Structures are given as C-alpha cells and as structure tokens.
Amino acid sequence: MAEVSVKNKLRELRAARDWSQADLADRLGVSRQTVNAIETEKYDPSLPLAFKTAKLFRKPIEEIFLFDQMD
Amino acid sequence: MDKPNIPDEIFLGGSKQYSWRTDCRVNGWLMVAVLMSGASDFFFAQQVRQLDVAWRTVIALAPFLVLPLWMRNLAQWIRGMDELHRRITLAAVLFTVSATFFFVLLWHRLEAAGFFEAICPGRKSWDIGTVGHEVLLLTFFYILGHTIFNRRFK
C-alpha cells in the first residue's frame, strides 16, 4: 500500500495572525503540545479537529491540510 | 474554551504543571485503597490475623470496593484530555496494565521456583500482592510507557 502523509500550513496561518502556539491551542481547545505536534507533522489531527481548524481560519479544509501520497 | 486535561498535571515532581489538587481528584481513591491495604497488611497485620475468616475476607476485599471509584475518576480525567494526549495516555495505560500483569506473573513463577530464596536466603516472604506493591509497579510502568509514547510527539 502506498504511504500517505498529510502536510499542513498551520504554522504559516498562525504566524500570519501573530498568534503563539498557546493562543491557537486555546482557540482550538487543545494543548500547546498538540498544536506543536500538528505543525511539525508528527501528528495528523482527527477530522473534527481539522474541521475546527478550518473554521477558525475561515478556509476550506484542503487549503490547510494537504494530502501527499508517496509511492 | 475549557482547557483540556494534560498528563503532566498528575506527574508528581515531574513538571511545573503538576497540581496536587488534580492529583488528589484523580488518584484520591487509589491513595485510600493503598492506605487500607497498608493498614491491614502491615500496621495491623497481627490483629487482622486473629479475626475470623469472614472479617478477614471483608478486610482483604475492602480496597477493591474503592478501586472502581478511582477507575471512574481516571476515565473521566482521560475523557477530558485533547485527542493527542488521550491517545498517548491510553497507549501508556495499555502498556502499564500489560507490563504489570507480566511482571507479577513472572515474579510469582520465579518465587515458586525458589529463585529469590536462592539469591537472598533467609527472607520470609517475597510476596508482592499488596495494593501498595501494585501501585508502585503501575506508577513505574505508567511513567515508563508515557515517556516512550510521548517522545514521538515532542
């Protein structure tokens, strides 16, 4: 099976709003470690958290989380 | 928005985020079970031995009446975590339960084989069946498991 990874633009979007990881974590209702793990692509968020993130940044989900298929 | 629970809140001495209040809320009933077991197994062992079998059974089982209350509090606390910490904690709990089970099983097998008596003769008992022993093992394996599973996401 092909390996699948999810890239994201969370760090750029957060930086554009001048939010710290703790600010974003508060807004999403998660811990700062979770925001850091998503930004560094060590952890892929659940679908509800991804939708919540998209809603917070007012962008379509696929603009923030990018599907990347590797063979 | 409510802040999610984080595992560091109950890591005694391990973090700035440690909270004695949260630790008591989550693990209070476990501490009560340890005290009950300690009282009957160590401090009042002589007196307990002189009671009739019905009372001894009640005293032996008493900590197990308290443990479901601890498990309920623990489950509620885990439910209040965010998804990453819940995942890490559940993996650590599974590791803890499995490792403790295998450790106790291995210990009893070695004890039955006379291994401890051979390496350290003269000691009366090598029993690790008290709630205090199990809590020490659970704590050790939980910290080990949590450190292993948490490292991936640091």
Short mmCIF file of C-alpha atoms in Angstrom, two decimals:
data_model
loop_
_atom_site.label_atom_id
_atom_site.label_comp_id
_atom_site.label_asym_id
_atom_site.label_seq_id
_atom_site.Cartn_x
_atom_site.Cartn_y
_atom_site.Cartn_z
CA MET A 1 0.00 0.00 0.00
CA ALA A 2 1.27 3.50 -0.85
CA GLU A 3 2.40 5.58 2.13
CA VAL A 4 0.23 8.59 2.82
CA SER A 5 1.23 11.72 4.64
CA VAL A 6 -0.62 14.92 5.43
CA LYS A 7 1.20 18.23 5.13
CA ASN A 8 -0.27 21.38 6.63
CA LYS A 9 0.04 25.16 6.59
CA LEU A 10 -0.83 25.67 10.21
CA ARG A 11 2.42 27.40 11.14
CA GLU A 12 2.13 29.98 8.31
CA LEU A 13 -1.53 30.68 9.06
CA ARG A 14 -0.81 31.08 12.76
CA ALA A 15 2.20 33.33 12.10
CA ALA A 16 0.11 35.48 9.75
CA ARG A 17 -2.26 36.20 12.64
CA ASP A 18 0.61 36.71 15.06
CA TRP A 19 -0.68 34.01 17.37
CA SER A 20 1.54 31.90 19.58
CA GLN A 21 1.07 28.13 19.72
CA ALA A 22 -0.58 28.61 23.11
CA ASP A 23 -3.05 31.16 21.60
CA LEU A 24 -4.01 28.74 18.84
CA ALA A 25 -4.25 25.87 21.34
CA ASP A 26 -6.66 27.92 23.47
CA ARG A 27 -8.80 28.74 20.45
CA LEU A 28 -8.95 25.10 19.36
CA GLY A 29 -9.41 23.70 22.88
CA VAL A 30 -6.31 21.52 22.70
CA SER A 31 -2.91 21.61 24.42
CA ARG A 32 0.10 23.51 23.11
CA GLN A 33 1.91 20.20 22.58
CA THR A 34 -0.86 19.08 20.23
CA VAL A 35 -0.54 22.26 18.12
CA ASN A 36 3.22 21.77 18.00
CA ALA A 37 2.88 18.10 17.01
CA ILE A 38 0.48 19.02 14.18
CA GLU A 39 2.70 21.87 12.94
CA THR A 40 5.78 19.66 12.88
CA GLU A 41 3.71 16.96 11.13
CA LYS A 42 4.36 14.39 13.83
CA TYR A 43 0.65 14.03 14.39
CA ASP A 44 -2.31 14.13 12.00
CA PRO A 45 -5.37 15.67 13.63
CA SER A 46 -8.74 13.95 13.71
CA LEU A 47 -11.36 15.03 11.18
CA PRO A 48 -13.35 17.08 13.77
CA LEU A 49 -10.18 18.94 14.83
CA ALA A 50 -9.21 19.54 11.20
CA PHE A 51 -12.69 20.98 10.51
CA LYS A 52 -12.48 23.11 13.64
CA THR A 53 -9.12 24.46 12.47
CA ALA A 54 -10.51 25.21 9.02
CA LYS A 55 -13.46 27.03 10.58
CA LEU A 56 -11.17 29.06 12.83
CA PHE A 57 -9.02 30.22 9.90
CA ARG A 58 -12.09 30.55 7.61
CA LYS A 59 -10.52 28.47 4.91
CA PRO A 60 -11.51 25.22 3.19
CA ILE A 61 -10.00 22.22 4.96
CA GLU A 62 -7.98 21.19 1.88
CA GLU A 63 -6.25 24.56 1.86
CA ILE A 64 -4.81 23.91 5.31
CA PHE A 65 -4.26 20.15 5.21
CA LEU A 66 -2.66 18.83 2.05
CA PHE A 67 -2.86 15.20 1.05
CA ASP A 68 0.52 13.86 -0.03
CA GLN A 69 0.77 10.36 -1.45
CA MET A 70 4.19 8.75 -1.72
CA ASP A 71 4.84 5.51 -3.65
CA MET B 1 -12.97 27.35 25.71
CA ASP B 2 -12.23 24.89 28.54
CA LYS B 3 -8.60 23.88 28.86
CA PRO B 4 -8.09 20.17 28.22
CA ASN B 5 -6.60 17.97 30.93
CA ILE B 6 -2.92 17.21 30.44
CA PRO B 7 -0.97 14.21 31.79
CA ASP B 8 1.70 16.44 33.39
CA GLU B 9 -0.91 17.63 35.90
CA ILE B 10 -0.52 14.39 37.85
CA PHE B 11 3.19 13.67 37.26
CA LEU B 12 4.46 14.10 40.80
CA GLY B 13 7.53 16.35 40.75
CA GLY B 14 7.95 15.87 37.01
CA SER B 15 6.59 19.13 35.74
CA LYS B 16 5.75 22.73 36.54
CA GLN B 17 2.19 21.88 35.57
CA TYR B 18 1.84 19.38 38.40
CA SER B 19 -1.23 20.06 40.52
CA TRP B 20 -1.67 18.42 43.90
CA ARG B 21 -5.39 19.18 43.74
CA THR B 22 -5.84 17.47 40.38
CA ASP B 23 -3.72 14.54 41.52
CA CYS B 24 -5.96 14.10 44.58
CA ARG B 25 -9.10 14.42 42.44
CA VAL B 26 -7.88 11.75 40.00
CA ASN B 27 -5.91 9.44 42.31
CA GLY B 28 -7.52 10.12 45.70
CA TRP B 29 -9.40 6.82 45.84
CA LEU B 30 -6.26 4.95 44.84
CA MET B 31 -4.43 6.53 47.79
CA VAL B 32 -7.30 5.45 50.06
CA ALA B 33 -7.00 1.87 48.71
CA VAL B 34 -3.24 1.90 49.38
CA LEU B 35 -3.81 3.13 52.94
CA MET B 36 -6.48 0.47 53.54
CA SER B 37 -4.23 -2.27 52.20
CA GLY B 38 -1.20 -0.92 54.10
CA ALA B 39 -3.15 -0.83 57.35
CA SER B 40 -4.39 -4.41 57.07
CA ASP B 41 -1.22 -5.92 55.53
CA PHE B 42 1.45 -4.16 57.63
CA PHE B 43 0.38 -1.99 60.55
CA PHE B 44 -2.44 -4.14 61.94
CA ALA B 45 -1.43 -7.48 60.39
CA GLN B 46 -1.25 -9.22 63.79
CA GLN B 47 -4.73 -8.07 64.82
CA VAL B 48 -6.23 -8.94 61.41
CA ARG B 49 -4.81 -12.49 61.61
CA GLN B 50 -6.73 -13.07 64.84
CA LEU B 51 -10.12 -12.20 63.33
CA ASP B 52 -12.41 -14.85 61.95
CA VAL B 53 -12.35 -15.70 58.25
CA ALA B 54 -15.44 -13.64 57.34
CA TRP B 55 -13.89 -10.43 58.71
CA ARG B 56 -10.52 -11.22 57.15
CA THR B 57 -12.23 -11.66 53.79
CA VAL B 58 -14.06 -8.35 54.15
CA ILE B 59 -10.81 -6.59 55.07
CA ALA B 60 -8.94 -8.23 52.18
CA LEU B 61 -11.63 -7.17 49.69
CA ALA B 62 -12.21 -3.67 51.08
CA PRO B 63 -9.63 -1.93 48.81
CA PHE B 64 -11.33 -3.49 45.78
CA LEU B 65 -14.57 -1.71 46.65
CA VAL B 66 -12.72 1.60 46.41
CA LEU B 67 -10.76 0.87 43.22
CA PRO B 68 -13.77 1.21 40.83
CA LEU B 69 -14.20 4.78 42.15
CA TRP B 70 -10.57 5.50 41.24
CA MET B 71 -11.07 3.95 37.79
CA ARG B 72 -14.14 6.12 37.23
CA ASN B 73 -12.19 9.28 38.12
CA LEU B 74 -9.28 8.21 35.92
CA ALA B 75 -11.63 7.55 32.98
CA GLN B 76 -13.27 10.97 33.43
CA TRP B 77 -9.88 12.65 33.55
CA ILE B 78 -8.73 10.88 30.37
CA ARG B 79 -12.00 11.85 28.67
CA GLY B 80 -11.22 15.49 29.45
CA MET B 81 -7.92 15.37 27.52
CA ASP B 82 -7.42 16.52 23.96
CA GLU B 83 -7.14 13.85 21.27
CA LEU B 84 -3.33 13.60 21.22
CA HIS B 85 -2.93 13.28 24.99
CA ARG B 86 -5.85 10.85 25.16
CA ARG B 87 -4.14 8.69 22.57
CA ILE B 88 -0.78 8.83 24.36
CA THR B 89 -2.36 8.15 27.76
CA LEU B 90 -4.46 5.22 26.53
CA ALA B 91 -1.37 3.67 24.93
CA ALA B 92 0.54 4.22 28.20
CA VAL B 93 -2.32 2.69 30.26
CA LEU B 94 -2.43 -0.39 27.99
CA PHE B 95 1.34 -0.72 28.30
CA THR B 96 1.12 -0.28 32.10
CA VAL B 97 -1.55 -2.94 32.60
CA SER B 98 0.20 -5.45 30.31
CA ALA B 99 3.66 -4.83 31.79
CA THR B 100 2.37 -5.08 35.38
CA PHE B 101 0.50 -8.29 34.56
CA PHE B 102 3.58 -9.91 33.01
CA PHE B 103 5.85 -8.65 35.79
CA VAL B 104 3.62 -10.08 38.56
CA LEU B 105 3.23 -13.37 36.64
CA LEU B 106 6.99 -13.62 36.17
CA TRP B 107 7.63 -12.73 39.80
CA HIS B 108 5.31 -15.47 41.07
CA ARG B 109 6.87 -18.04 38.72
CA LEU B 110 10.36 -17.14 39.96
CA GLU B 111 9.18 -17.16 43.57
CA ALA B 112 7.57 -20.59 43.12
CA ALA B 113 10.79 -21.87 41.56
CA GLY B 114 12.72 -20.73 44.63
CA PHE B 115 14.76 -18.17 42.69
CA PHE B 116 14.60 -15.38 45.30
CA GLU B 117 15.26 -17.77 48.17
CA ALA B 118 18.39 -18.95 46.33
CA ILE B 119 19.82 -15.47 45.69
CA CYS B 120 18.85 -13.98 49.05
CA PRO B 121 18.24 -16.72 51.63
CA GLY B 122 16.62 -16.05 54.98
CA ARG B 123 13.92 -13.60 53.97
CA LYS B 124 10.47 -14.81 55.00
CA SER B 125 8.28 -13.53 52.18
CA TRP B 126 8.74 -12.36 48.59
CA ASP B 127 5.05 -11.64 48.14
CA ILE B 128 4.16 -8.58 46.03
CA GLY B 129 0.41 -8.99 46.36
CA THR B 130 -0.46 -5.85 48.34
CA VAL B 131 -2.18 -2.86 46.74
CA GLY B 132 0.91 -0.77 47.62
CA HIS B 133 3.17 -3.06 45.58
CA GLU B 134 0.81 -2.98 42.62
CA VAL B 135 0.53 0.82 42.77
CA LEU B 136 4.32 1.13 42.76
CA LEU B 137 4.52 -1.15 39.72
CA LEU B 138 1.67 0.65 37.95
CA THR B 139 3.29 4.03 38.62
CA PHE B 140 6.68 2.85 37.38
CA PHE B 141 5.30 1.30 34.18
CA TYR B 142 2.97 4.26 33.54
CA ILE B 143 5.86 6.75 33.73
CA LEU B 144 7.96 4.49 31.51
CA GLY B 145 5.14 3.95 29.00
CA HIS B 146 4.14 7.59 28.94
CA THR B 147 7.74 8.70 28.38
CA ILE B 148 8.11 6.25 25.47
CA PHE B 149 4.82 7.15 23.74
CA ASN B 150 5.07 10.87 24.43
CA ARG B 151 8.59 11.15 22.98
CA ARG B 152 7.27 10.63 19.43
CA PHE B 153 5.20 13.80 19.63
CA LYS B 154 7.61 16.11 21.47
#
